[in-house]
PDB file of C-alpha atoms in Angstrom:
ATOM      1  CA  MET A1279     105.665 -34.999   9.861  1.00  0.00           C
ATOM      2  CA  LYS A1280     108.273 -37.709   9.207  1.00  0.00           C
ATOM      3  CA  ILE A1281     106.618 -39.929  11.803  1.00  0.00           C
ATOM      4  CA  LEU A1282     103.228 -39.487  10.139  1.00  0.00           C
ATOM      5  CA  TRP A1283     104.779 -40.325   6.761  1.00  0.00           C
ATOM      6  CA  ALA A1284     106.448 -43.447   8.194  1.00  0.00           C
ATOM      7  CA  ILE A1285     103.165 -44.607   9.711  1.00  0.00           C
ATOM      8  CA  CYS A1286     101.374 -44.102   6.378  1.00  0.00           C
ATOM      9  CA  VAL A1287     104.043 -46.097   4.547  1.00  0.00           C
ATOM     10  CA  LEU A1288     103.771 -48.929   7.085  1.00  0.00           C
ATOM     11  CA  VAL A1289      99.981 -49.040   6.864  1.00  0.00           C
ATOM     12  CA  ILE A1290      99.997 -49.026   3.068  1.00  0.00           C
ATOM     13  CA  SER A1291     102.719 -51.658   2.792  1.00  0.00           C
ATOM     14  CA  SER A1292     100.933 -53.868   5.335  1.00  0.00           C
ATOM     15  CA  SER A1293      97.670 -53.701   3.412  1.00  0.00           C
ATOM     16  CA  VAL A1294      99.456 -54.428   0.117  1.00  0.00           C
ATOM     17  CA  MET A1295     101.167 -57.441   1.691  1.00  0.00           C
ATOM     18  CA  ALA A1296      97.879 -58.686   3.143  1.00  0.00           C
ATOM     19  CA  SER A1297      96.078 -58.393  -0.187  1.00  0.00           C
ATOM     20  CA  THR A1298      98.950 -60.146  -1.953  1.00  0.00           C
ATOM     21  CA  GLN A1299      98.807 -62.998   0.554  1.00  0.00           C
ATOM     22  CA  THR A1300      95.052 -63.337   0.083  1.00  0.00           C
ATOM     23  CA  ALA A1301      95.415 -63.356  -3.691  1.00  0.00           C
ATOM     24  CA  THR A1302      98.027 -66.137  -3.608  1.00  0.00           C
ATOM     25  CA  LEU A1303      96.399 -68.248  -0.892  1.00  0.00           C
ATOM     26  CA  ASN A1304      95.395 -71.678  -2.171  1.00  0.00           C
ATOM     27  CA  CYS A1305      92.433 -72.578  -0.007  1.00  0.00           C
ATOM     28  CA  ASP A1306      92.596 -76.225  -1.059  1.00  0.00           C
ATOM     29  CA  GLU A1307      95.959 -76.385   0.697  1.00  0.00           C
ATOM     30  CA  ALA A1308      95.254 -74.031   3.615  1.00  0.00           C
ATOM     31  CA  TYR A1309      96.960 -75.389   6.712  1.00  0.00           C
ATOM     32  CA  SER A1310      97.333 -72.766   9.414  1.00  0.00           C
ATOM     33  CA  THR A1311      94.450 -71.385  11.429  1.00  0.00           C
ATOM     34  CA  LEU A1312      95.004 -67.970   9.848  1.00  0.00           C
ATOM     35  CA  GLU A1313      94.870 -69.415   6.324  1.00  0.00           C
ATOM     36  CA  ILE A1314      91.789 -71.492   7.050  1.00  0.00           C
ATOM     37  CA  ASN A1315      90.025 -68.515   8.623  1.00  0.00           C
ATOM     38  CA  GLN A1316      90.991 -66.279   5.675  1.00  0.00           C
ATOM     39  CA  CYS A1317      89.583 -68.803   3.223  1.00  0.00           C
ATOM     40  CA  ALA A1318      86.369 -69.040   5.246  1.00  0.00           C
ATOM     41  CA  GLU A1319      86.106 -65.227   5.358  1.00  0.00           C
ATOM     42  CA  ASP A1320      86.626 -65.019   1.589  1.00  0.00           C
ATOM     43  CA  LYS A1321      83.966 -67.661   0.946  1.00  0.00           C
ATOM     44  CA  LEU A1322      81.531 -65.872   3.260  1.00  0.00           C
ATOM     45  CA  ALA A1323      82.190 -62.550   1.515  1.00  0.00           C
ATOM     46  CA  LEU A1324      81.274 -64.122  -1.833  1.00  0.00           C
ATOM     47  CA  ALA A1325      78.112 -65.644  -0.365  1.00  0.00           C
ATOM     48  CA  GLU A1326      77.130 -62.276   1.118  1.00  0.00           C
ATOM     49  CA  GLN A1327      77.648 -60.593  -2.251  1.00  0.00           C
ATOM     50  CA  GLN A1328      75.438 -63.198  -3.895  1.00  0.00           C
ATOM     51  CA  LEU A1329      72.810 -62.722  -1.183  1.00  0.00           C
ATOM     52  CA  GLN A1330      72.753 -58.973  -1.870  1.00  0.00           C
ATOM     53  CA  VAL A1331      72.172 -59.613  -5.583  1.00  0.00           C
ATOM     54  CA  TYR A1332      69.264 -61.972  -4.862  1.00  0.00           C
ATOM     55  CA  LEU A1333      67.807 -59.636  -2.244  1.00  0.00           C
ATOM     56  CA  ALA A1334      67.990 -56.636  -4.575  1.00  0.00           C
ATOM     57  CA  GLN A1335      66.402 -58.643  -7.384  1.00  0.00           C
ATOM     58  CA  SER A1336      63.661 -59.883  -5.048  1.00  0.00           C
ATOM     59  CA  ILE A1337      62.833 -56.320  -4.110  1.00  0.00           C
ATOM     60  CA  HIS A1338      63.063 -55.067  -7.703  1.00  0.00           C
ATOM     61  CA  GLN A1339      60.938 -57.869  -9.117  1.00  0.00           C
ATOM     62  CA  ASN A1340      58.225 -57.221  -6.517  1.00  0.00           C
ATOM     63  CA  SER A1341      58.479 -53.431  -6.437  1.00  0.00           C
ATOM     64  CA  ALA A1342      54.829 -53.003  -7.436  1.00  0.00           C
ATOM     65  CA  ASP A1343      53.765 -54.583  -4.138  1.00  0.00           C
ATOM     66  CA  LYS A1344      54.893 -52.180  -1.397  1.00  0.00           C
ATOM     67  CA  ALA A1345      53.592 -54.405   1.393  1.00  0.00           C
ATOM     68  CA  LEU A1346      55.625 -57.341   0.084  1.00  0.00           C
ATOM     69  CA  VAL A1347      58.775 -55.242  -0.298  1.00  0.00           C
ATOM     70  CA  ASP A1348      58.341 -53.979   3.258  1.00  0.00           C
ATOM     71  CA  ALA A1349      57.844 -57.559   4.469  1.00  0.00           C
ATOM     72  CA  ILE A1350      60.998 -58.734   2.641  1.00  0.00           C
ATOM     73  CA  ASN A1351      63.005 -55.895   4.210  1.00  0.00           C
ATOM     74  CA  ILE A1352      61.677 -56.666   7.696  1.00  0.00           C
ATOM     75  CA  ALA A1353      62.425 -60.359   7.223  1.00  0.00           C
ATOM     76  CA  GLN A1354      65.956 -59.500   6.100  1.00  0.00           C
ATOM     77  CA  LYS A1355      66.597 -57.404   9.209  1.00  0.00           C
ATOM     78  CA  GLN A1356      65.287 -60.188  11.437  1.00  0.00           C
ATOM     79  CA  TRP A1357      67.314 -62.754   9.511  1.00  0.00           C
ATOM     80  CA  LEU A1358      70.515 -60.746  10.068  1.00  0.00           C
ATOM     81  CA  LEU A1359      69.814 -60.734  13.802  1.00  0.00           C
ATOM     82  CA  TYR A1360      69.117 -64.474  13.770  1.00  0.00           C
ATOM     83  CA  ARG A1361      72.346 -65.225  11.873  1.00  0.00           C
ATOM     84  CA  LYS A1362      74.366 -63.131  14.293  1.00  0.00           C
ATOM     85  CA  THR A1363      72.929 -64.711  17.431  1.00  0.00           C
ATOM     86  CA  GLU A1364      73.003 -68.269  16.086  1.00  0.00           C
ATOM     87  CA  CYS A1365      76.606 -68.036  14.931  1.00  0.00           C
ATOM     88  CA  ASN A1366      77.636 -66.309  18.155  1.00  0.00           C
ATOM     89  CA  ALA A1367      76.253 -69.366  19.950  1.00  0.00           C
ATOM     90  CA  VAL A1368      78.368 -71.604  17.715  1.00  0.00           C
ATOM     91  CA  TYR A1369      81.411 -69.448  18.484  1.00  0.00           C
ATOM     92  CA  THR A1370      80.667 -69.786  22.203  1.00  0.00           C
ATOM     93  CA  GLN A1371      80.384 -73.555  21.887  1.00  0.00           C
ATOM     94  CA  TRP A1372      83.913 -73.670  20.441  1.00  0.00           C
ATOM     95  CA  GLN A1373      85.365 -70.770  22.459  1.00  0.00           C
ATOM     96  CA  GLN A1374      88.129 -72.845  24.008  1.00  0.00           C
ATOM     97  CA  GLY A1375      89.700 -73.820  20.683  1.00  0.00           C
ATOM     98  CA  THR A1376      91.325 -72.130  17.719  1.00  0.00           C
ATOM     99  CA  ILE A1377      88.600 -73.699  15.580  1.00  0.00           C
ATOM    100  CA  ARG A1378      86.040 -71.248  17.009  1.00  0.00           C
ATOM    101  CA  GLY A1379      86.574 -68.696  14.237  1.00  0.00           C
ATOM    102  CA  VAL A1380      86.127 -71.066  11.339  1.00  0.00           C
ATOM    103  CA  MET A1381      83.155 -72.727  13.037  1.00  0.00           C
ATOM    104  CA  ALA A1382      81.387 -69.366  13.399  1.00  0.00           C
ATOM    105  CA  LEU A1383      82.292 -68.436   9.807  1.00  0.00           C
ATOM    106  CA  SER A1384      81.001 -71.793   8.572  1.00  0.00           C
ATOM    107  CA  CYS A1385      77.768 -71.144  10.435  1.00  0.00           C
ATOM    108  CA  GLN A1386      77.421 -67.740   8.789  1.00  0.00           C
ATOM    109  CA  LEU A1387      78.174 -69.218   5.366  1.00  0.00           C
ATOM    110  CA  ALA A1388      75.585 -71.980   5.678  1.00  0.00           C
ATOM    111  CA  ILE A1389      72.873 -69.640   6.932  1.00  0.00           C
ATOM    112  CA  THR A1390      73.702 -67.028   4.269  1.00  0.00           C
ATOM    113  CA  GLN A1391      73.530 -69.577   1.473  1.00  0.00           C
ATOM    114  CA  GLN A1392      70.242 -70.889   2.822  1.00  0.00           C
ATOM    115  CA  ARG A1393      68.808 -67.354   2.960  1.00  0.00           C
ATOM    116  CA  THR A1394      69.833 -66.784  -0.657  1.00  0.00           C
ATOM    117  CA  LEU A1395      68.076 -69.992  -1.657  1.00  0.00           C
ATOM    118  CA  THR A1396      64.997 -68.977   0.328  1.00  0.00           C
ATOM    119  CA  LEU A1397      64.839 -65.624  -1.462  1.00  0.00           C
ATOM    120  CA  TRP A1398      65.074 -67.388  -4.814  1.00  0.00           C
ATOM    121  CA  GLN A1399      62.422 -69.974  -3.905  1.00  0.00           C
ATOM    122  CA  HIS A1400      59.889 -67.478  -2.583  1.00  0.00           C
ATOM    123  CA  TYR A1401      60.393 -64.353  -4.686  1.00  0.00           C
ATOM    124  CA  LEU A1402      62.390 -65.163  -7.819  1.00  0.00           C
ATOM    125  CA  ARG A1403      61.460 -68.653  -8.993  1.00  0.00           C
ATOM    126  CA  PRO A1404      58.840 -68.564 -11.718  1.00  0.00           C
ATOM    127  CA  MET A1405      55.821 -70.756 -11.094  1.00  0.00           C
ATOM    128  CA  ASP A1406      55.426 -71.517 -14.789  1.00  0.00           C
ATOM    129  CA  SER A1407      58.003 -73.019 -17.144  1.00  0.00           C
ATOM    130  CA  SER A1408      59.694 -69.696 -17.874  1.00  0.00           C
ATOM    131  CA  THR A1409      63.343 -69.108 -17.066  1.00  0.00           C
ATOM    132  CA  ALA A1410      64.196 -67.434 -13.773  1.00  0.00           C
ATOM    133  CA  VAL A1411      65.916 -64.043 -13.878  1.00  0.00           C
ATOM    134  CA  LEU A1412      68.629 -65.442 -11.605  1.00  0.00           C
ATOM    135  CA  PRO A1413      69.701 -69.080 -11.425  1.00  0.00           C
ATOM    136  CA  MET A1414      68.968 -71.243  -8.432  1.00  0.00           C
ATOM    137  CA  PRO A1415      71.772 -70.550  -5.952  1.00  0.00           C
ATOM    138  CA  ILE A1416      73.995 -73.411  -4.912  1.00  0.00           C
ATOM    139  CA  VAL A1417      74.128 -74.323  -1.240  1.00  0.00           C
ATOM    140  CA  ASP A1418      77.332 -76.021  -0.077  1.00  0.00           C
ATOM    141  CA  ASN A1419      76.787 -79.084   2.024  1.00  0.00           C
ATOM    142  CA  GLU A1420      80.293 -79.182   3.502  1.00  0.00           C
TER     143      GLU A1420
END
């Protein structure tokens, strides 16, 4: 029982330390591979959250058209497969270097941001002069 308790304490303290490091990490000054990768992971997580908002709104806004909603869902599944295979290819291209992780993450970020923009352009942008429910997403060109 003491061993189990010690393991729990170690796991909890490790996760607290990791979250504290992430919270204090200044990505503008990231230097090590671990810091750069963490910053890239954090940026990708935010882009994926934004994508989910735009996807959900696309589906909600077009909910009266079942065929369109089904088509959006199918496209999303195929897009996820495309992103995975494309960014795995990028990872493979850089497999000999420590840069491979950030290159694959950068690939995922760019493709995710582009997908969010595509959703907005096709399903959320009003064709008249009315205001869109969600703003046009920003795509980084880094």
